[in-house]
């Protein structure tokens, strides 16, 4: 059955998603906060796009939950898009936005460590296994399609167990971003010594080599900001288009999650009125890390001209992503939003407010629970993972 489904998915990709390369035009192309000109630096543009980590359907990985699916073909596309957005945040955090990937070129250890976070294994912190099982707590059965908001909530929860990257993940509510809440979360004090000691006792093996000492120090935690939006009822409202495109110009941009009903894409930029996206609807075989920790990474980069679609064909349910490594990056983002997004006095794409709305429940920065009861084995590190398997059993829902 898996083989038939795999062939079907690949045929769909070949028949319906093939598009010609970029046209000759004087219009600039915007990719995740960077501007490119096709007439002068087309190769640089394609290099920039191929550097993004590309996560697609995979097959032949270990069954999710021990007895579940061993392929996410047909249902995991939004999860893969969420992985791509998060991976871009981690690239910016550790390697910088201008880092470039080249085939067969030796890459820094941080790059391979990032990639290992997303391998299709139950003990990798952002694997399809962890995301699918965490989705159960969001009301999604394993093998069920996710929407943009569900993926955002899942990433927010999983990030609590990732000490190496130590991200603060903020998912906006009711189309509103609250500056006060974000600063409270990103400047949260470290864990108390008793909680830290208890956590270390539970996961001694994991905390050895991979402990992020910065995670236990005061300071700004790098921010992954996700804004789920509904930009229309059945179709995107044209009034939002300019503001939506403006988001891809911001240096903090991580693109957007969205697509069409039950068909998710990771949008990374635009040209004119066409959105540029990475498509997860290609089924590839499971890839594991080598003994030395490196990963054969060619299948994790899209090395062909990217796909494009008319912005008016976009489903109105989307999620914008932004990454702010330092507080000054967030302050700059707020200024850009005030200037470029909120200048519309009629229908605003979202609101940016200084203070926590008084009619909302109090904001409490999320913290890692001392005992995992979610149904997924949530791990604290991305290294020494095999050592955990005999010591801890993955919880099944």
PDB file of N, CA, C and O in Angstrom, residues 31-83:
ATOM      1  N   UNK A  31      13.015  37.020  -0.885  1.00  0.00           N
ATOM      2  CA  UNK A  31      13.114  35.713  -0.240  1.00  0.00           C
ATOM      3  C   UNK A  31      13.530  35.928   1.211  1.00  0.00           C
ATOM      4  O   UNK A  31      14.669  36.329   1.497  1.00  0.00           O
ATOM      5  N   UNK A  32      12.608  35.712   2.136  1.00  0.00           N
ATOM      6  CA  UNK A  32      12.908  35.756   3.572  1.00  0.00           C
ATOM      7  C   UNK A  32      13.760  36.960   3.952  1.00  0.00           C
ATOM      8  O   UNK A  32      14.823  36.835   4.567  1.00  0.00           O
ATOM      9  N   UNK A  33      13.292  38.139   3.559  1.00  0.00           N
ATOM     10  CA  UNK A  33      13.953  39.372   3.954  1.00  0.00           C
ATOM     11  C   UNK A  33      15.099  39.813   3.086  1.00  0.00           C
ATOM     12  O   UNK A  33      15.725  40.839   3.364  1.00  0.00           O
ATOM     13  N   UNK A  34      15.382  39.078   2.015  1.00  0.00           N
ATOM     14  CA  UNK A  34      16.470  39.439   1.112  1.00  0.00           C
ATOM     15  C   UNK A  34      15.904  39.719  -0.277  1.00  0.00           C
ATOM     16  O   UNK A  34      15.065  38.987  -0.774  1.00  0.00           O
ATOM     17  N   UNK A  35      16.415  40.775  -0.905  1.00  0.00           N
ATOM     18  CA  UNK A  35      15.962  41.162  -2.238  1.00  0.00           C
ATOM     19  C   UNK A  35      16.930  40.654  -3.289  1.00  0.00           C
ATOM     20  O   UNK A  35      18.156  40.745  -3.120  1.00  0.00           O
ATOM     21  N   UNK A  36      16.396  40.107  -4.375  1.00  0.00           N
ATOM     22  CA  UNK A  36      17.194  39.606  -5.490  1.00  0.00           C
ATOM     23  C   UNK A  36      16.665  40.199  -6.792  1.00  0.00           C
ATOM     24  O   UNK A  36      15.468  40.460  -6.923  1.00  0.00           O
ATOM     25  N   UNK A  37      17.560  40.372  -7.757  1.00  0.00           N
ATOM     26  CA  UNK A  37      17.180  40.869  -9.078  1.00  0.00           C
ATOM     27  C   UNK A  37      17.518  39.804 -10.112  1.00  0.00           C
ATOM     28  O   UNK A  37      18.681  39.404 -10.253  1.00  0.00           O
ATOM     29  N   UNK A  38      16.496  39.341 -10.807  1.00  0.00           N
ATOM     30  CA  UNK A  38      16.678  38.235 -11.751  1.00  0.00           C
ATOM     31  C   UNK A  38      17.641  38.582 -12.882  1.00  0.00           C
ATOM     32  O   UNK A  38      18.355  37.712 -13.377  1.00  0.00           O
ATOM     33  N   UNK A  39      17.665  39.834 -13.290  1.00  0.00           N
ATOM     34  CA  UNK A  39      18.503  40.209 -14.426  1.00  0.00           C
ATOM     35  C   UNK A  39      19.985  40.235 -14.093  1.00  0.00           C
ATOM     36  O   UNK A  39      20.828  40.161 -14.987  1.00  0.00           O
ATOM     37  N   UNK A  40      20.309  40.325 -12.815  1.00  0.00           N
ATOM     38  CA  UNK A  40      21.720  40.463 -12.450  1.00  0.00           C
ATOM     39  C   UNK A  40      22.254  39.345 -11.553  1.00  0.00           C
ATOM     40  O   UNK A  40      23.440  39.045 -11.602  1.00  0.00           O
ATOM     41  N   UNK A  41      21.398  38.760 -10.725  1.00  0.00           N
ATOM     42  CA  UNK A  41      21.912  37.742  -9.790  1.00  0.00           C
ATOM     43  C   UNK A  41      20.967  36.555  -9.640  1.00  0.00           C
ATOM     44  O   UNK A  41      20.635  36.128  -8.539  1.00  0.00           O
ATOM     45  N   UNK A  42      20.537  36.015 -10.773  1.00  0.00           N
ATOM     46  CA  UNK A  42      19.625  34.871 -10.740  1.00  0.00           C
ATOM     47  C   UNK A  42      20.262  33.664 -10.054  1.00  0.00           C
ATOM     48  O   UNK A  42      19.607  32.949  -9.280  1.00  0.00           O
ATOM     49  N   UNK A  43      21.538  33.428 -10.312  1.00  0.00           N
ATOM     50  CA  UNK A  43      22.205  32.279  -9.696  1.00  0.00           C
ATOM     51  C   UNK A  43      22.287  32.452  -8.182  1.00  0.00           C
ATOM     52  O   UNK A  43      22.151  31.483  -7.423  1.00  0.00           O
ATOM     53  N   UNK A  44      22.479  33.677  -7.734  1.00  0.00           N
ATOM     54  CA  UNK A  44      22.521  33.950  -6.300  1.00  0.00           C
ATOM     55  C   UNK A  44      21.160  33.694  -5.672  1.00  0.00           C
ATOM     56  O   UNK A  44      21.061  33.170  -4.555  1.00  0.00           O
ATOM     57  N   UNK A  45      20.110  34.043  -6.388  1.00  0.00           N
ATOM     58  CA  UNK A  45      18.757  33.787  -5.914  1.00  0.00           C
ATOM     59  C   UNK A  45      18.517  32.291  -5.743  1.00  0.00           C
ATOM     60  O   UNK A  45      18.028  31.833  -4.698  1.00  0.00           O
ATOM     61  N   UNK A  46      18.851  31.513  -6.760  1.00  0.00           N
ATOM     62  CA  UNK A  46      18.635  30.061  -6.691  1.00  0.00           C
ATOM     63  C   UNK A  46      19.481  29.425  -5.598  1.00  0.00           C
ATOM     64  O   UNK A  46      19.061  28.469  -4.945  1.00  0.00           O
ATOM     65  N   UNK A  47      20.680  29.969  -5.380  1.00  0.00           N
ATOM     66  CA  UNK A  47      21.539  29.467  -4.306  1.00  0.00           C
ATOM     67  C   UNK A  47      20.915  29.759  -2.948  1.00  0.00           C
ATOM     68  O   UNK A  47      20.955  28.922  -2.034  1.00  0.00           O
ATOM     69  N   UNK A  48      20.320  30.940  -2.831  1.00  0.00           N
ATOM     70  CA  UNK A  48      19.657  31.317  -1.580  1.00  0.00           C
ATOM     71  C   UNK A  48      18.489  30.381  -1.291  1.00  0.00           C
ATOM     72  O   UNK A  48      18.293  29.924  -0.158  1.00  0.00           O
ATOM     73  N   UNK A  49      17.719  30.062  -2.316  1.00  0.00           N
ATOM     74  CA  UNK A  49      16.569  29.179  -2.127  1.00  0.00           C
ATOM     75  C   UNK A  49      17.009  27.761  -1.796  1.00  0.00           C
ATOM     76  O   UNK A  49      16.453  27.110  -0.901  1.00  0.00           O
ATOM     77  N   UNK A  50      18.019  27.262  -2.487  1.00  0.00           N
ATOM     78  CA  UNK A  50      18.466  25.879  -2.244  1.00  0.00           C
ATOM     79  C   UNK A  50      19.110  25.716  -0.867  1.00  0.00           C
ATOM     80  O   UNK A  50      19.229  24.593  -0.375  1.00  0.00           O
ATOM     81  N   UNK A  51      19.512  26.825  -0.246  1.00  0.00           N
ATOM     82  CA  UNK A  51      20.106  26.739   1.086  1.00  0.00           C
ATOM     83  C   UNK A  51      19.056  26.452   2.156  1.00  0.00           C
ATOM     84  O   UNK A  51      19.390  25.995   3.253  1.00  0.00           O
ATOM     85  N   UNK A  52      17.783  26.707   1.877  1.00  0.00           N
ATOM     86  CA  UNK A  52      16.740  26.435   2.870  1.00  0.00           C
ATOM     87  C   UNK A  52      16.590  24.929   3.050  1.00  0.00           C
ATOM     88  O   UNK A  52      16.621  24.173   2.084  1.00  0.00           O
ATOM     89  N   UNK A  53      16.422  24.503   4.289  1.00  0.00           N
ATOM     90  CA  UNK A  53      16.181  23.086   4.533  1.00  0.00           C
ATOM     91  C   UNK A  53      14.798  22.713   4.010  1.00  0.00           C
ATOM     92  O   UNK A  53      13.810  23.411   4.277  1.00  0.00           O
ATOM     93  N   UNK A  54      14.749  21.630   3.270  1.00  0.00           N
ATOM     94  CA  UNK A  54      13.541  21.188   2.572  1.00  0.00           C
ATOM     95  C   UNK A  54      13.114  19.843   3.145  1.00  0.00           C
ATOM     96  O   UNK A  54      13.802  18.832   2.975  1.00  0.00           O
ATOM     97  N   UNK A  55      11.998  19.832   3.846  1.00  0.00           N
ATOM     98  CA  UNK A  55      11.489  18.599   4.439  1.00  0.00           C
ATOM     99  C   UNK A  55      10.262  18.139   3.669  1.00  0.00           C
ATOM    100  O   UNK A  55       9.323  18.914   3.445  1.00  0.00           O
ATOM    101  N   UNK A  56      10.292  16.898   3.264  1.00  0.00           N
ATOM    102  CA  UNK A  56       9.229  16.324   2.441  1.00  0.00           C
ATOM    103  C   UNK A  56       8.661  15.076   3.112  1.00  0.00           C
ATOM    104  O   UNK A  56       9.150  14.621   4.145  1.00  0.00           O
ATOM    105  N   UNK A  57       7.627  14.535   2.493  1.00  0.00           N
ATOM    106  CA  UNK A  57       7.154  13.220   2.904  1.00  0.00           C
ATOM    107  C   UNK A  57       8.334  12.243   2.916  1.00  0.00           C
ATOM    108  O   UNK A  57       9.228  12.306   2.066  1.00  0.00           O
ATOM    109  N   UNK A  58       8.318  11.324   3.864  1.00  0.00           N
ATOM    110  CA  UNK A  58       9.322  10.253   3.917  1.00  0.00           C
ATOM    111  C   UNK A  58       8.609   8.924   4.137  1.00  0.00           C
ATOM    112  O   UNK A  58       7.478   8.868   4.633  1.00  0.00           O
ATOM    113  N   UNK A  59       9.281   7.866   3.775  1.00  0.00           N
ATOM    114  CA  UNK A  59       8.751   6.520   3.970  1.00  0.00           C
ATOM    115  C   UNK A  59       9.839   5.652   4.591  1.00  0.00           C
ATOM    116  O   UNK A  59      11.007   6.003   4.597  1.00  0.00           O
ATOM    117  N   UNK A  60       9.430   4.531   5.145  1.00  0.00           N
ATOM    118  CA  UNK A  60      10.333   3.522   5.714  1.00  0.00           C
ATOM    119  C   UNK A  60      11.032   3.996   6.981  1.00  0.00           C
ATOM    120  O   UNK A  60      12.126   3.543   7.292  1.00  0.00           O
ATOM    121  N   UNK A  61      10.401   4.931   7.725  1.00  0.00           N
ATOM    122  CA  UNK A  61      10.931   5.229   9.052  1.00  0.00           C
ATOM    123  C   UNK A  61      10.235   4.334  10.075  1.00  0.00           C
ATOM    124  O   UNK A  61       9.263   3.633   9.750  1.00  0.00           O
ATOM    125  N   UNK A  62      10.724   4.313  11.300  1.00  0.00           N
ATOM    126  CA  UNK A  62      10.126   3.444  12.321  1.00  0.00           C
ATOM    127  C   UNK A  62       8.687   3.877  12.578  1.00  0.00           C
ATOM    128  O   UNK A  62       8.374   5.076  12.572  1.00  0.00           O
ATOM    129  N   UNK A  63       7.772   2.929  12.778  1.00  0.00           N
ATOM    130  CA  UNK A  63       6.355   3.269  12.963  1.00  0.00           C
ATOM    131  C   UNK A  63       6.146   4.263  14.096  1.00  0.00           C
ATOM    132  O   UNK A  63       6.737   4.125  15.175  1.00  0.00           O
ATOM    133  N   UNK A  64       5.331   5.267  13.861  1.00  0.00           N
ATOM    134  CA  UNK A  64       5.055   6.279  14.876  1.00  0.00           C
ATOM    135  C   UNK A  64       4.276   5.640  16.020  1.00  0.00           C
ATOM    136  O   UNK A  64       3.266   4.973  15.800  1.00  0.00           O
ATOM    137  N   UNK A  65       4.767   5.815  17.237  1.00  0.00           N
ATOM    138  CA  UNK A  65       4.110   5.212  18.390  1.00  0.00           C
ATOM    139  C   UNK A  65       4.324   3.720  18.500  1.00  0.00           C
ATOM    140  O   UNK A  65       3.697   3.065  19.325  1.00  0.00           O
ATOM    141  N   UNK A  66       5.197   3.169  17.656  1.00  0.00           N
ATOM    142  CA  UNK A  66       5.490   1.737  17.688  1.00  0.00           C
ATOM    143  C   UNK A  66       4.625   0.916  16.766  1.00  0.00           C
ATOM    144  O   UNK A  66       5.068  -0.097  16.223  1.00  0.00           O
ATOM    145  N   UNK A  67       3.372   1.322  16.570  1.00  0.00           N
ATOM    146  CA  UNK A  67       2.451   0.546  15.725  1.00  0.00           C
ATOM    147  C   UNK A  67       1.759   1.408  14.684  1.00  0.00           C
ATOM    148  O   UNK A  67       0.910   0.921  13.946  1.00  0.00           O
ATOM    149  N   UNK A  68       2.111   2.691  14.616  1.00  0.00           N
ATOM    150  CA  UNK A  68       1.450   3.609  13.697  1.00  0.00           C
ATOM    151  C   UNK A  68       2.072   3.608  12.318  1.00  0.00           C
ATOM    152  O   UNK A  68       2.820   2.687  11.944  1.00  0.00           O
ATOM    153  N   UNK A  69       1.805   4.641  11.532  1.00  0.00           N
ATOM    154  CA  UNK A  69       2.313   4.697  10.150  1.00  0.00           C
ATOM    155  C   UNK A  69       3.828   4.833  10.087  1.00  0.00           C
ATOM    156  O   UNK A  69       4.459   5.418  10.966  1.00  0.00           O
ATOM    157  N   UNK A  70       4.406   4.267   9.032  1.00  0.00           N
ATOM    158  CA  UNK A  70       5.850   4.390   8.789  1.00  0.00           C
ATOM    159  C   UNK A  70       6.123   5.296   7.605  1.00  0.00           C
ATOM    160  O   UNK A  70       7.234   5.321   7.080  1.00  0.00           O
ATOM    161  N   UNK A  71       5.112   6.033   7.179  1.00  0.00           N
ATOM    162  CA  UNK A  71       5.246   7.068   6.159  1.00  0.00           C
ATOM    163  C   UNK A  71       4.220   8.149   6.456  1.00  0.00           C
ATOM    164  O   UNK A  71       3.140   7.856   6.977  1.00  0.00           O
ATOM    165  N   UNK A  72       4.566   9.395   6.146  1.00  0.00           N
ATOM    166  CA  UNK A  72       3.602  10.479   6.350  1.00  0.00           C
ATOM    167  C   UNK A  72       3.022  10.961   5.023  1.00  0.00           C
ATOM    168  O   UNK A  72       2.373  12.013   4.976  1.00  0.00           O
ATOM    169  N   UNK A  73       3.237  10.198   3.946  1.00  0.00           N
ATOM    170  CA  UNK A  73       2.695  10.575   2.647  1.00  0.00           C
ATOM    171  C   UNK A  73       1.175  10.686   2.722  1.00  0.00           C
ATOM    172  O   UNK A  73       0.498   9.787   3.222  1.00  0.00           O
ATOM    173  N   UNK A  74       0.659  11.813   2.241  1.00  0.00           N
ATOM    174  CA  UNK A  74      -0.770  12.019   2.210  1.00  0.00           C
ATOM    175  C   UNK A  74      -1.348  12.764   3.391  1.00  0.00           C
ATOM    176  O   UNK A  74      -2.478  13.250   3.326  1.00  0.00           O
ATOM    177  N   UNK A  75      -0.579  12.889   4.500  1.00  0.00           N
ATOM    178  CA  UNK A  75      -1.142  13.569   5.678  1.00  0.00           C
ATOM    179  C   UNK A  75      -0.151  14.494   6.385  1.00  0.00           C
ATOM    180  O   UNK A  75      -0.554  15.369   7.155  1.00  0.00           O
ATOM    181  N   UNK A  76       1.148  14.364   6.130  1.00  0.00           N
ATOM    182  CA  UNK A  76       2.134  15.091   6.926  1.00  0.00           C
ATOM    183  C   UNK A  76       2.651  16.383   6.331  1.00  0.00           C
ATOM    184  O   UNK A  76       3.620  16.942   6.846  1.00  0.00           O
ATOM    185  N   UNK A  77       2.004  16.897   5.279  1.00  0.00           N
ATOM    186  CA  UNK A  77       2.596  18.051   4.582  1.00  0.00           C
ATOM    187  C   UNK A  77       2.688  19.302   5.460  1.00  0.00           C
ATOM    188  O   UNK A  77       3.689  20.021   5.423  1.00  0.00           O
ATOM    189  N   UNK A  78       1.663  19.586   6.275  1.00  0.00           N
ATOM    190  CA  UNK A  78       1.738  20.774   7.119  1.00  0.00           C
ATOM    191  C   UNK A  78       2.768  20.603   8.237  1.00  0.00           C
ATOM    192  O   UNK A  78       3.426  21.568   8.643  1.00  0.00           O
ATOM    193  N   UNK A  79       2.933  19.388   8.717  1.00  0.00           N
ATOM    194  CA  UNK A  79       3.978  19.133   9.705  1.00  0.00           C
ATOM    195  C   UNK A  79       5.352  19.394   9.093  1.00  0.00           C
ATOM    196  O   UNK A  79       6.236  19.974   9.735  1.00  0.00           O
ATOM    197  N   UNK A  80       5.542  18.960   7.846  1.00  0.00           N
ATOM    198  CA  UNK A  80       6.819  19.197   7.166  1.00  0.00           C
ATOM    199  C   UNK A  80       7.052  20.696   6.952  1.00  0.00           C
ATOM    200  O   UNK A  80       8.177  21.183   7.078  1.00  0.00           O
ATOM    201  N   UNK A  81       5.991  21.429   6.635  1.00  0.00           N
ATOM    202  CA  UNK A  81       6.132  22.881   6.463  1.00  0.00           C
ATOM    203  C   UNK A  81       6.506  23.539   7.782  1.00  0.00           C
ATOM    204  O   UNK A  81       7.327  24.462   7.821  1.00  0.00           O
ATOM    205  N   UNK A  82       5.897  23.069   8.873  1.00  0.00           N
ATOM    206  CA  UNK A  82       6.265  23.586  10.182  1.00  0.00           C
ATOM    207  C   UNK A  82       7.725  23.301  10.503  1.00  0.00           C
ATOM    208  O   UNK A  82       8.431  24.148  11.072  1.00  0.00           O
ATOM    209  N   UNK A  83       8.198  22.107  10.144  1.00  0.00           N
ATOM    210  CA  UNK A  83       9.614  21.793  10.323  1.00  0.00           C
ATOM    211  C   UNK A  83      10.503  22.750   9.543  1.00  0.00           C
ATOM    212  O   UNK A  83      11.534  23.207  10.035  1.00  0.00           O
TER     213      UNK A  83
END
